[in-house]
Amino acid sequence: MNILVVGSIALDTIETPEHSVDNSPGGSALYFSNAASFFAPVNVVGVVGEDFKLHVIDFGNNRPVNFDGLYTEKGKTFRWGGRYHENPNKRDTLFTHLNVFENFKPDIPAHFRDSDIVFLANIDPELQLQVLNQISDPKLIVTDTMNFWISGKRSALEKVIQNSNILILNDEEIRQLTGKINLRDGAEVILEKGPEVVVIKKGEHGAVLMSKSSYFVAPAYPVQKVVDPTGAGDSFAGGFVGYLAKNENFHDHDLRKAIMYGTVVASYCVEDFSFKRLARLTNEELISRYDSLKEMTAY
Amino acid sequence: MNILVVGSIALDTIETPEHSVDNSPGGSALYFSNAASFFAPVNVVGVVGEDFKLHVIDFGNNRPVNFDGLYTEKGKTFRWGGRYHENPNKRDTLFTHLNVFENFKPDIPAHFRDSDIVFLANIDPELQLQVLNQISDPKLIVTDTMNFWISGKRSALEKVIQNSNILILNDEEIRQLTGKINLRDGAEVILEKGPEVVVIKKGEHGAVLMSKSSYFVAPAYPVQKVVDPTGAGDSFAGGFVGYLAKNENFHDHDLRKAIMYGTVVASYCVEDFSFKRLARLTNEELISRYDSLKEMTAY
């Protein structure tokens, strides 16, 4: 199966205690598609400014990513700046310049509209609805969101959620969205809204997958040297959706394996800046860490 | 095998958003011994004041707990007051009155000195050393501690750690003790100090067990209605050590199962105040939740 992703494409300025990078390619659509393309073909829709050089997107060899939906508009590319501290779980946003992303209207190319799986990355839910209006009947719709849209665009977001099969969000977001402190209670609220599955990302504490009949807890891989946590959530989603596309089945045991592949890809992503680690990631490494994680949870 | 525990015995005043209790029996020695006695005989050493009524220790039917080491001293029992918030992971200490606990000098009864496993609950490391000086050669020494002793009694604590086989502590404590933000790095520092195994408690995020050759990640059981989190850490330790005593082996796969039994007992403990839930806990419930957890982590 193939995947359509609609999301942001950014040039990031990132400071960590040891290094910093400027205008480093990032954004949800790129992190996602990089991760997912280990497993299945990905069609990307997004917007960049005239200052964006396509060759900076270095995903590594022969990844099946189609950039026919990458539009270049007059102006500058979306820019985000962030600073991480000694504890990589905390970051400050230094600036957010939407630039051409401010007027982004996703126009899905005709040959992308029948993609098997659609991933709505974390963008304005009104744009997510525009995407849903342009696609034919996909086999699976997976949606991400964030605090900004939960508070600011609630009713559009509720419509997106109603139409999604799987909602991915972090622990703070599910608390904000549902008003429930207990994550299991929060997931139950969302399962009443439409999605059959909720995935809760807990960063260094792993992830939880919940449906009406199943509850799965996954640990994070204990990365010893986190260089840059940017993109961890989107590469997790990419590994998760990518595995489902490759696997062509969405049963509970498929979803669980998909969570573990998402976990593995995200754990590699944070070992270097931007796409550098994923660009040199091999299938052997992917499988080796998957097996390590399996061993770490066995009893 | 049998277990010796030396720790606090308290009367707790606890406020939660929905309920409050006064002078409710608690303390590390009682929570630990209650949990451990599901699996193996426990010998308790601790001190109470003249105001302590032994009959308040209601552990349920026929638990093999020996209170020959429970001393009654002139004065009042140790009292702790705490308030939990809507989010049960956060609590304020309202008061700590050490009372008779202030002058506690653990005197291990002669018939307790050859206990197979020793659990040094979270007390002054100088007292923990006094315990170590009184016991004959146990098969396993498991030690707990807390932030107060890490900052205030560092050198005594280091000696206790050197002499322990297993150190149990939470994520904040290991960071404080080792100066390492990354938990895996922190565990490696401790494994150089003497213990063969480190157990890191992460509350609602589960636990990690690490030795030089093994890394095990355990989720917490997703309790839906946490009534009172007090005693969760000590009942986790009790289930963990209790299972090891019953099992009479401390290999990696035994330690992993022990972590899961600790997790299960702790998850029941927080479903009611004091020992109420554990007092009515059945073996069938214990095994049923163990099996649920196994299902929640399978892939």
Coordinates of C-alpha atoms in Angstrom, one line a residue:
Chain A
M1 CA 0.0 0.0 0.0
N2 CA 1.1 3.6 -0.5
I3 CA 0.8 6.6 1.9
L4 CA -0.2 10.2 1.4
V5 CA 1.2 12.7 3.9
V6 CA 0.2 16.3 4.2
G7 CA 2.2 18.4 6.6
S8 CA 4.8 21.0 7.2
I9 CA 8.2 21.4 5.5
A10 CA 10.6 23.5 7.5
L11 CA 14.1 24.8 7.9
D12 CA 15.0 24.4 11.5
T13 CA 17.4 26.2 13.7
I14 CA 18.3 24.0 16.6
E15 CA 20.5 24.5 19.6
T16 CA 21.5 21.7 21.9
P17 CA 24.0 22.0 24.8
E18 CA 26.7 20.6 22.5
H19 CA 25.9 21.7 19.0
S20 CA 23.7 23.9 16.9
V21 CA 22.5 23.8 13.3
D22 CA 20.9 26.5 11.0
N23 CA 18.4 26.0 8.3
S24 CA 18.4 22.3 8.7
P25 CA 15.6 20.5 6.8
G26 CA 12.7 19.3 8.9
G27 CA 9.0 19.6 9.4
S28 CA 6.4 16.9 10.0
A29 CA 5.9 15.9 6.4
L30 CA 9.6 15.3 5.8
Y31 CA 10.3 13.5 9.1
F32 CA 7.2 11.4 8.5
S33 CA 7.9 10.5 4.9
N34 CA 11.6 9.7 5.6
A35 CA 10.6 7.3 8.3
A36 CA 7.6 5.7 6.4
S37 CA 9.7 5.2 3.2
F38 CA 11.7 2.5 4.9
F39 CA 8.5 0.4 4.6
A40 CA 6.3 1.7 1.8
P41 CA 6.0 4.4 -1.0
V42 CA 5.0 7.8 0.3
N43 CA 3.4 10.7 -1.5
V44 CA 4.3 14.1 0.0
V45 CA 2.1 17.2 -0.2
G46 CA 3.6 20.4 1.3
V47 CA 4.8 23.9 0.5
V48 CA 8.2 25.6 0.5
G49 CA 9.5 29.0 -0.3
E50 CA 11.8 30.0 -3.2
D51 CA 14.8 29.8 -0.7
F52 CA 14.3 26.0 -0.4
K53 CA 16.9 23.8 -2.2
L54 CA 15.4 20.4 -3.0
H55 CA 18.7 18.7 -2.8
V56 CA 18.8 19.4 1.0
I57 CA 16.3 16.6 1.4
D58 CA 18.7 13.7 1.7
F59 CA 16.8 10.7 2.8
G60 CA 19.4 8.1 1.9
N61 CA 19.4 5.7 -1.0
N62 CA 16.5 4.8 -3.2
R63 CA 13.6 5.7 -0.9
P64 CA 10.2 5.6 -2.6
V65 CA 9.2 9.2 -1.8
N66 CA 7.2 11.1 -4.4
F67 CA 7.5 14.9 -4.2
D68 CA 5.0 15.7 -6.9
G69 CA 2.9 17.5 -4.3
L70 CA 5.7 19.8 -3.1
Y71 CA 4.8 23.3 -4.1
T72 CA 7.2 26.2 -4.2
E73 CA 5.5 29.6 -3.4
K74 CA 6.8 33.1 -3.5
G75 CA 8.5 34.0 -0.2
K76 CA 10.4 32.1 2.4
T77 CA 10.1 28.6 3.7
F78 CA 8.5 28.0 7.1
R79 CA 11.2 28.4 9.8
W80 CA 11.3 27.0 13.4
G81 CA 13.9 27.6 16.0
G82 CA 14.2 25.6 19.2
R83 CA 16.7 25.1 22.1
Y84 CA 17.1 21.9 24.0
H85 CA 18.6 21.6 27.4
E86 CA 20.7 19.1 29.3
N87 CA 17.5 17.2 29.8
P88 CA 16.5 16.6 26.2
N89 CA 12.8 16.2 27.2
K90 CA 12.6 20.0 27.6
R91 CA 12.8 22.5 24.9
D92 CA 12.1 26.2 24.3
T93 CA 10.7 27.4 21.0
L94 CA 12.9 30.4 20.0
F95 CA 10.8 31.5 17.0
T96 CA 8.2 30.3 14.6
H97 CA 8.0 32.1 11.2
L98 CA 5.2 30.6 9.2
N99 CA 6.2 32.4 6.0
V100 CA 4.7 30.5 2.9
F101 CA 3.1 28.0 5.3
E102 CA 0.7 30.7 6.5
N103 CA -1.3 30.6 3.2
F104 CA -0.8 26.9 2.5
K105 CA -3.9 25.4 0.9
P106 CA -3.3 21.7 0.3
D107 CA -3.9 20.8 -3.3
I108 CA -3.7 17.0 -3.6
P109 CA -2.3 16.0 -7.1
A110 CA -4.8 13.8 -9.0
H111 CA -2.5 10.8 -8.9
F112 CA -2.2 11.1 -5.1
R113 CA -5.9 11.1 -4.4
D114 CA -6.4 7.3 -4.3
S115 CA -3.5 6.7 -1.9
D116 CA -4.3 3.7 0.4
I117 CA -3.4 5.4 3.7
V118 CA -3.6 9.1 4.5
F119 CA -1.5 10.7 7.3
L120 CA -2.7 14.1 8.3
A121 CA 0.3 15.5 10.0
N122 CA 0.0 18.2 12.6
I123 CA -1.4 21.2 10.6
D124 CA -4.5 23.4 11.0
P125 CA -7.5 21.1 11.2
E126 CA -9.3 23.2 8.6
L127 CA -6.6 22.2 6.2
Q128 CA -6.9 18.6 7.3
L129 CA -10.6 18.8 6.4
Q130 CA -9.6 20.2 2.9
V131 CA -7.4 17.2 2.5
L132 CA -10.2 14.8 3.5
N133 CA -12.5 16.5 0.9
Q134 CA -10.1 15.8 -1.9
I135 CA -9.3 12.2 -1.4
S136 CA -11.2 9.2 -2.5
D137 CA -12.0 6.5 0.0
P138 CA -8.7 5.5 1.7
K139 CA -8.3 2.3 3.6
L140 CA -7.0 4.1 6.7
I141 CA -6.9 7.7 7.9
V142 CA -4.3 8.5 10.6
T143 CA -4.4 12.0 12.2
D144 CA -1.9 13.9 14.4
T145 CA -2.6 17.2 16.1
M146 CA -1.2 19.5 18.8
N147 CA -2.2 21.8 21.7
F148 CA -2.4 24.9 19.5
W149 CA -5.3 23.4 17.4
I150 CA -7.0 21.8 20.4
S151 CA -7.5 25.1 22.0
G152 CA -7.8 27.3 18.9
K153 CA -9.7 25.2 16.3
R154 CA -11.7 22.9 18.4
S155 CA -14.7 22.4 16.2
A156 CA -12.8 21.8 13.0
L157 CA -10.5 19.4 14.9
E158 CA -13.5 17.5 16.2
K159 CA -14.7 16.9 12.6
V160 CA -11.3 15.6 11.6
I161 CA -11.2 13.3 14.5
Q162 CA -14.7 12.0 13.7
N163 CA -13.4 11.0 10.3
S164 CA -10.1 9.4 11.4
N165 CA -9.5 5.8 12.0
I166 CA -6.5 6.4 14.2
L167 CA -5.6 9.4 16.3
I168 CA -2.0 9.9 17.4
L169 CA -1.3 12.5 20.1
N170 CA 0.9 12.9 23.2
D171 CA -0.1 12.6 26.8
E172 CA -0.5 16.3 27.4
E173 CA -2.6 16.7 24.3
I174 CA -5.0 13.9 25.2
R175 CA -5.5 15.4 28.6
Q176 CA -6.2 18.8 27.0
L177 CA -8.5 17.3 24.4
T178 CA -10.5 15.2 26.8
G179 CA -10.2 16.9 30.2
K180 CA -9.2 13.5 31.6
I181 CA -6.0 13.1 33.6
N182 CA -6.0 9.4 33.4
L183 CA -4.8 8.4 29.9
R184 CA -7.0 5.4 29.7
D185 CA -10.1 7.5 30.5
G186 CA -9.0 10.0 27.9
A187 CA -8.6 7.3 25.3
E188 CA -12.1 6.0 26.0
V189 CA -13.5 9.5 25.4
I190 CA -11.8 9.6 22.0
L191 CA -12.9 6.1 21.0
E192 CA -16.5 7.4 21.4
K193 CA -15.8 10.2 18.9
G194 CA -15.1 8.0 15.8
P195 CA -11.5 6.7 15.8
E196 CA -11.2 2.9 16.3
V197 CA -7.7 3.3 17.7
V198 CA -5.8 5.9 19.8
V199 CA -2.0 6.1 20.0
I200 CA -0.6 8.1 23.0
K201 CA 3.0 9.1 22.6
K202 CA 4.9 9.5 25.9
G203 CA 8.3 10.4 24.7
E204 CA 11.1 8.7 26.7
H205 CA 8.3 6.7 28.5
G206 CA 7.1 5.0 25.3
A207 CA 3.7 4.8 23.8
V208 CA 0.2 3.3 24.5
L209 CA -2.1 2.0 21.8
M210 CA -5.8 1.6 22.8
S211 CA -8.9 0.3 21.0
K212 CA -12.2 -0.8 22.4
S213 CA -10.9 -4.3 22.8
S214 CA -7.2 -3.9 23.3
Y215 CA -4.6 -2.0 25.4
F216 CA -1.0 -2.2 24.4
V217 CA 1.9 -0.6 26.3
A218 CA 5.2 -0.1 24.5
P219 CA 8.5 1.2 26.1
A220 CA 10.7 3.7 24.3
Y221 CA 14.1 2.4 23.2
P222 CA 16.6 3.6 25.8
V223 CA 18.8 5.8 23.5
Q224 CA 22.0 6.6 25.4
K225 CA 23.1 9.6 23.3
V226 CA 20.2 11.8 22.2
V227 CA 21.7 14.4 19.9
D228 CA 18.5 16.1 18.6
P229 CA 15.0 15.1 19.7
T230 CA 13.4 17.1 16.8
G231 CA 11.2 14.9 14.6
A232 CA 10.9 12.0 17.1
G233 CA 7.1 12.1 17.1
D234 CA 6.8 12.4 13.3
S235 CA 9.3 9.7 12.7
F236 CA 7.5 7.5 15.2
A237 CA 4.3 8.1 13.2
G238 CA 6.2 7.4 10.0
G239 CA 7.5 4.1 11.2
F240 CA 4.0 3.2 12.6
V241 CA 2.1 4.0 9.4
G242 CA 4.8 2.8 7.1
Y243 CA 4.8 -0.7 8.7
L244 CA 1.0 -0.8 8.4
A245 CA 1.2 0.1 4.7
K246 CA 3.8 -2.6 4.1
N247 CA 1.9 -5.1 6.1
E248 CA -1.4 -4.3 4.4
N249 CA -3.4 -5.3 7.5
F250 CA -4.6 -3.4 10.5
H251 CA -5.4 -6.0 13.0
D252 CA -4.5 -5.6 16.7
H253 CA -1.3 -7.6 16.4
D254 CA -0.3 -5.6 13.2
L255 CA -0.9 -2.4 15.1
R256 CA 1.3 -3.5 18.0
K257 CA 4.2 -4.4 15.7
A258 CA 3.7 -1.1 13.9
I259 CA 4.1 0.7 17.2
M260 CA 7.4 -1.1 17.9
Y261 CA 8.7 -0.2 14.4
G262 CA 7.7 3.4 15.0
T263 CA 9.6 3.3 18.3
V264 CA 12.7 1.9 16.6
V265 CA 12.7 4.5 13.8
A266 CA 12.2 7.4 16.2
S267 CA 15.0 6.1 18.4
Y268 CA 17.4 6.3 15.5
C269 CA 16.1 9.7 14.3
V270 CA 17.2 11.4 17.6
E271 CA 20.7 10.1 17.4
D272 CA 21.7 12.9 14.9
F273 CA 20.4 16.2 13.6
S274 CA 17.7 16.4 10.9
F275 CA 17.6 13.2 8.7
K276 CA 21.3 12.4 9.0
R277 CA 20.9 9.2 11.1
L278 CA 17.9 7.9 9.2
A279 CA 19.7 8.6 5.9
R280 CA 22.4 6.1 6.9
L281 CA 20.1 3.7 8.7
T282 CA 20.1 0.1 7.3
N283 CA 17.4 -2.5 7.4
E284 CA 19.7 -4.7 9.5
E285 CA 20.0 -2.0 12.1
L286 CA 16.2 -1.5 12.1
I287 CA 15.6 -5.2 12.7
S288 CA 18.4 -5.5 15.2
R289 CA 16.9 -2.8 17.4
Y290 CA 13.4 -4.2 17.0
D291 CA 14.8 -7.5 18.3
S292 CA 16.6 -5.7 21.2
L293 CA 13.4 -4.1 22.2
K294 CA 11.6 -7.4 22.1
E295 CA 14.2 -8.8 24.4
M296 CA 13.9 -5.8 26.7
T297 CA 10.2 -6.4 27.3
A298 CA 10.2 -10.2 27.5
Y299 CA 9.4 -12.0 30.7
Chain B
M1 CA 13.0 -18.1 51.7
N2 CA 12.0 -15.5 54.3
I3 CA 12.5 -11.7 54.3
L4 CA 13.6 -9.2 56.9
V5 CA 12.4 -5.6 56.4
V6 CA 13.5 -2.7 58.5
G7 CA 11.7 0.6 57.9
S8 CA 9.1 3.1 59.1
I9 CA 5.8 2.5 60.6
A10 CA 3.5 5.5 60.4
L11 CA 0.1 6.9 61.0
D12 CA -0.7 8.9 57.9
T13 CA -3.1 11.8 57.3
I14 CA -4.0 11.8 53.6
E15 CA -6.1 14.2 51.6
T16 CA -7.2 13.4 48.1
P17 CA -9.7 15.5 46.0
E18 CA -12.5 13.1 47.0
H19 CA -11.7 11.8 50.5
S20 CA -9.4 12.2 53.5
V21 CA -8.2 9.8 56.2
D22 CA -6.6 10.5 59.6
N23 CA -4.1 8.3 61.4
S24 CA -4.3 5.6 58.8
P25 CA -1.6 2.9 59.2
G26 CA 1.3 3.2 56.7
G27 CA 5.0 3.5 56.5
S28 CA 7.5 1.7 54.3
A29 CA 7.9 -1.4 56.6
L30 CA 4.1 -2.0 56.7
Y31 CA 3.4 -1.4 53.0
F32 CA 6.4 -3.6 52.1
S33 CA 5.6 -6.4 54.4
N34 CA 2.0 -6.5 53.4
A35 CA 2.9 -6.8 49.8
A36 CA 5.7 -9.3 50.3
S37 CA 3.6 -11.5 52.5
F38 CA 1.5 -12.6 49.5
F39 CA 4.5 -14.6 48.5
A40 CA 6.8 -15.4 51.5
P41 CA 7.2 -15.0 55.3
V42 CA 8.3 -11.5 56.4
N43 CA 10.0 -10.4 59.6
V44 CA 9.3 -6.8 60.5
V45 CA 11.6 -4.5 62.5
G46 CA 10.3 -1.0 63.3
V47 CA 9.2 1.3 66.1
V48 CA 5.8 2.7 67.1
G49 CA 4.7 5.0 69.9
E50 CA 2.4 4.2 72.8
D51 CA -0.5 5.5 70.8
F52 CA -0.2 2.8 68.2
K53 CA -2.9 0.1 68.4
L54 CA -1.5 -3.1 66.8
H55 CA -5.0 -4.2 65.7
V56 CA -5.0 -1.4 63.1
I57 CA -2.5 -3.5 61.1
D58 CA -5.1 -5.4 59.1
F59 CA -3.3 -7.2 56.3
G60 CA -6.1 -9.7 55.5
N61 CA -6.2 -13.4 56.3
N62 CA -3.3 -15.6 57.4
R63 CA -0.4 -13.5 56.1
P64 CA 3.0 -14.8 57.3
V65 CA 4.2 -11.6 59.0
N66 CA 6.2 -11.8 62.2
F67 CA 6.0 -8.6 64.3
D68 CA 8.5 -9.7 67.0
G69 CA 10.7 -6.8 65.9
L70 CA 8.1 -4.2 66.4
Y71 CA 9.2 -2.0 69.4
T72 CA 6.9 0.3 71.3
E73 CA 8.6 3.3 72.7
K74 CA 7.5 6.1 75.0
G75 CA 6.0 8.9 72.9
K76 CA 4.0 9.2 69.7
T77 CA 4.2 7.2 66.5
F78 CA 5.8 8.7 63.4
R79 CA 3.2 10.8 61.6
W80 CA 3.1 11.9 58.0
G81 CA 0.5 14.1 56.3
G82 CA 0.2 14.5 52.5
R83 CA -2.2 16.0 50.0
Y84 CA -2.8 14.6 46.5
H85 CA -4.2 16.6 43.6
E86 CA -6.4 15.9 40.7
N87 CA -3.3 14.5 39.0
P88 CA -2.3 11.7 41.5
N89 CA 1.3 11.9 40.4
K90 CA 1.7 15.2 42.3
R91 CA 1.6 15.5 46.1
D92 CA 2.4 18.0 48.8
T93 CA 3.8 16.9 52.2
L94 CA 1.7 18.7 54.8
F95 CA 3.8 17.6 57.8
T96 CA 6.4 15.1 59.0
H97 CA 6.5 14.4 62.7
L98 CA 9.2 11.9 63.3
N99 CA 8.3 11.4 67.0
V100 CA 9.6 8.0 68.3
F101 CA 11.1 7.3 64.8
E102 CA 13.7 10.1 65.5
N103 CA 15.6 8.0 68.0
F104 CA 15.0 4.6 66.3
K105 CA 18.0 2.3 66.6
P106 CA 17.2 -0.9 64.8
D107 CA 17.8 -3.9 67.1
I108 CA 17.4 -7.1 65.0
P109 CA 15.9 -9.9 67.1
A110 CA 18.3 -12.9 67.2
H111 CA 15.8 -15.2 65.4
F112 CA 15.6 -12.6 62.5
R113 CA 19.3 -12.3 62.0
D114 CA 19.6 -15.2 59.6
S115 CA 16.7 -14.1 57.3
D116 CA 17.4 -15.1 53.7
I117 CA 16.7 -11.7 52.1
V118 CA 17.1 -8.3 53.7
F119 CA 15.1 -5.3 52.5
L120 CA 16.5 -2.0 53.8
A121 CA 13.5 0.3 53.4
N122 CA 14.0 4.0 53.0
I123 CA 15.5 5.1 56.4
D124 CA 18.6 6.9 57.4
P125 CA 21.6 5.1 55.8
E126 CA 23.4 5.1 59.1
L127 CA 20.6 2.9 60.5
Q128 CA 20.7 0.8 57.3
L129 CA 24.4 0.2 58.1
Q130 CA 23.5 -0.8 61.7
V131 CA 21.2 -3.4 60.3
L132 CA 23.9 -4.7 57.9
N133 CA 26.2 -5.1 61.0
Q134 CA 23.7 -7.2 62.8
I135 CA 22.7 -9.7 60.2
S136 CA 24.5 -12.9 59.2
D137 CA 25.3 -13.5 55.6
P138 CA 22.0 -13.1 53.7
K139 CA 21.5 -14.4 50.2
L140 CA 20.3 -11.0 48.9
I141 CA 20.3 -7.4 50.2
V142 CA 17.8 -5.0 48.5
T143 CA 18.0 -1.3 49.4
D144 CA 15.7 1.6 48.9
T145 CA 16.6 5.3 49.6
M146 CA 15.3 8.8 48.9
N147 CA 16.4 12.4 48.0
F148 CA 16.7 13.4 51.6
W149 CA 19.5 10.9 52.3
I150 CA 21.2 11.3 48.9
S151 CA 21.8 14.9 49.7
G152 CA 22.2 14.7 53.5
K153 CA 23.9 11.4 54.3
R154 CA 25.9 10.7 51.2
S155 CA 28.9 8.8 52.5
A156 CA 26.9 6.5 54.7
L157 CA 24.6 5.9 51.8
E158 CA 27.5 5.1 49.5
K159 CA 28.6 2.4 52.0
V160 CA 25.1 0.9 52.1
I161 CA 25.0 0.8 48.3
Q162 CA 28.4 -0.9 48.1
N163 CA 27.0 -3.7 50.2
S164 CA 23.7 -4.1 48.4
N165 CA 22.9 -6.6 45.7
I166 CA 19.9 -4.6 44.4
L167 CA 19.3 -0.9 44.6
I168 CA 15.7 0.4 44.1
L169 CA 15.1 4.1 43.5
N170 CA 13.0 6.4 41.4
D171 CA 14.0 8.3 38.3
E172 CA 14.6 11.6 40.2
E173 CA 16.7 9.9 42.8
I174 CA 19.0 8.1 40.3
R175 CA 19.5 11.4 38.6
Q176 CA 20.3 13.1 41.9
L177 CA 22.6 10.2 43.0
T178 CA 24.6 9.9 39.8
G179 CA 24.4 13.3 38.2
K180 CA 23.3 11.6 35.0
I181 CA 20.1 12.7 33.2
N182 CA 19.9 9.6 31.1
L183 CA 18.6 6.7 33.2
R184 CA 20.7 4.1 31.5
D185 CA 23.8 6.1 32.1
G186 CA 22.8 6.6 35.7
A187 CA 22.2 2.8 36.2
E188 CA 25.7 2.1 34.7
V189 CA 27.3 4.4 37.4
I190 CA 25.5 2.5 40.1
L191 CA 26.5 -0.9 38.7
E192 CA 30.1 0.2 39.1
K193 CA 29.5 0.9 42.8
G194 CA 28.6 -2.6 43.9
P195 CA 25.0 -3.6 43.2
E196 CA 24.5 -6.2 40.5
V197 CA 21.0 -4.9 39.7
V198 CA 19.4 -1.5 39.6
V199 CA 15.6 -1.1 39.6
I200 CA 14.3 2.4 38.6
K201 CA 10.7 3.1 39.6
K202 CA 8.9 5.5 37.2
G203 CA 5.5 5.7 38.8
E204 CA 2.7 5.7 36.2
H205 CA 5.4 5.0 33.5
G206 CA 6.5 1.7 34.9
A207 CA 9.9 0.5 35.9
V208 CA 13.3 -0.4 34.5
L209 CA 15.5 -3.2 35.7
M210 CA 19.2 -3.1 34.7
S211 CA 22.2 -5.3 35.3
K212 CA 25.5 -5.5 33.4
S213 CA 24.0 -8.0 31.0
S214 CA 20.3 -7.1 30.9
Y215 CA 17.9 -4.3 30.4
F216 CA 14.2 -4.9 31.1
V217 CA 11.4 -2.3 30.7
A218 CA 8.1 -2.9 32.5
P219 CA 5.0 -0.8 32.0
A220 CA 2.8 0.2 34.9
Y221 CA -0.6 -1.4 35.1
P222 CA -3.0 1.3 33.9
V223 CA -5.2 1.7 37.0
Q224 CA -8.3 3.6 36.1
K225 CA -9.3 4.8 39.6
V226 CA -6.3 5.7 41.7
V227 CA -7.7 6.4 45.2
D228 CA -4.5 6.9 47.2
P229 CA -1.0 6.5 45.7
T230 CA 0.6 6.3 49.2
G231 CA 2.7 3.1 49.5
A232 CA 2.9 2.4 45.8
G233 CA 6.7 2.3 45.8
D234 CA 7.0 0.2 48.9
S235 CA 4.3 -2.3 47.8
F236 CA 6.1 -2.5 44.5
A237 CA 9.3 -3.4 46.3
G238 CA 7.3 -5.8 48.5
G239 CA 5.9 -7.7 45.5
F240 CA 9.3 -7.7 43.8
V241 CA 11.3 -9.0 46.8
G242 CA 8.4 -11.3 47.9
Y243 CA 8.3 -13.0 44.5
L244 CA 12.1 -13.5 44.6
A245 CA 11.9 -15.1 48.1
K246 CA 9.1 -17.4 47.0
N247 CA 11.0 -18.3 43.8
E248 CA 14.3 -18.8 45.6
N249 CA 16.3 -17.8 42.5
F250 CA 17.6 -14.5 41.3
H251 CA 18.4 -15.1 37.7
D252 CA 17.5 -12.4 35.1
H253 CA 14.2 -14.1 34.1
D254 CA 13.3 -14.4 37.8
L255 CA 14.0 -10.7 38.4
R256 CA 11.8 -9.8 35.4
K257 CA 8.9 -11.7 36.7
A258 CA 9.5 -10.2 40.1
I259 CA 9.2 -6.7 38.6
M260 CA 5.9 -7.6 37.1
Y261 CA 4.5 -9.0 40.4
G262 CA 5.7 -5.8 42.1
T263 CA 3.9 -3.8 39.5
V264 CA 0.7 -5.8 40.0
V265 CA 0.7 -5.5 43.8
A266 CA 1.4 -1.8 43.6
S267 CA -1.5 -1.3 41.1
Y268 CA -3.9 -2.9 43.6
C269 CA -2.4 -1.0 46.6
V270 CA -3.4 2.4 45.1
E271 CA -7.0 1.4 44.5
D272 CA -7.9 2.2 48.2
F273 CA -6.5 3.9 51.3
S274 CA -3.9 2.2 53.5
F275 CA -3.9 -1.6 53.3
K276 CA -7.6 -1.9 52.5
R277 CA -7.3 -3.1 48.9
L278 CA -4.4 -5.4 49.6
A279 CA -6.3 -6.9 52.6
R280 CA -9.0 -8.1 50.4
L281 CA -6.8 -9.0 47.4
T282 CA -7.0 -12.6 46.3
N283 CA -4.4 -14.8 44.6
E284 CA -6.8 -15.1 41.7
E285 CA -6.9 -11.3 41.2
L286 CA -3.1 -11.2 41.5
I287 CA -2.7 -13.7 38.7
S288 CA -5.4 -12.3 36.6
R289 CA -3.8 -8.8 36.5
Y290 CA -0.3 -10.4 35.9
D291 CA -1.8 -12.1 32.9
S292 CA -3.5 -8.9 31.7
L293 CA -0.2 -7.1 31.9
K294 CA 1.5 -9.8 29.9
E295 CA -1.2 -9.4 27.3
M296 CA -0.7 -5.6 27.3
T297 CA 2.9 -5.9 26.4
A298 CA 2.8 -8.8 23.9
Y299 CA 3.6 -8.3 20.3

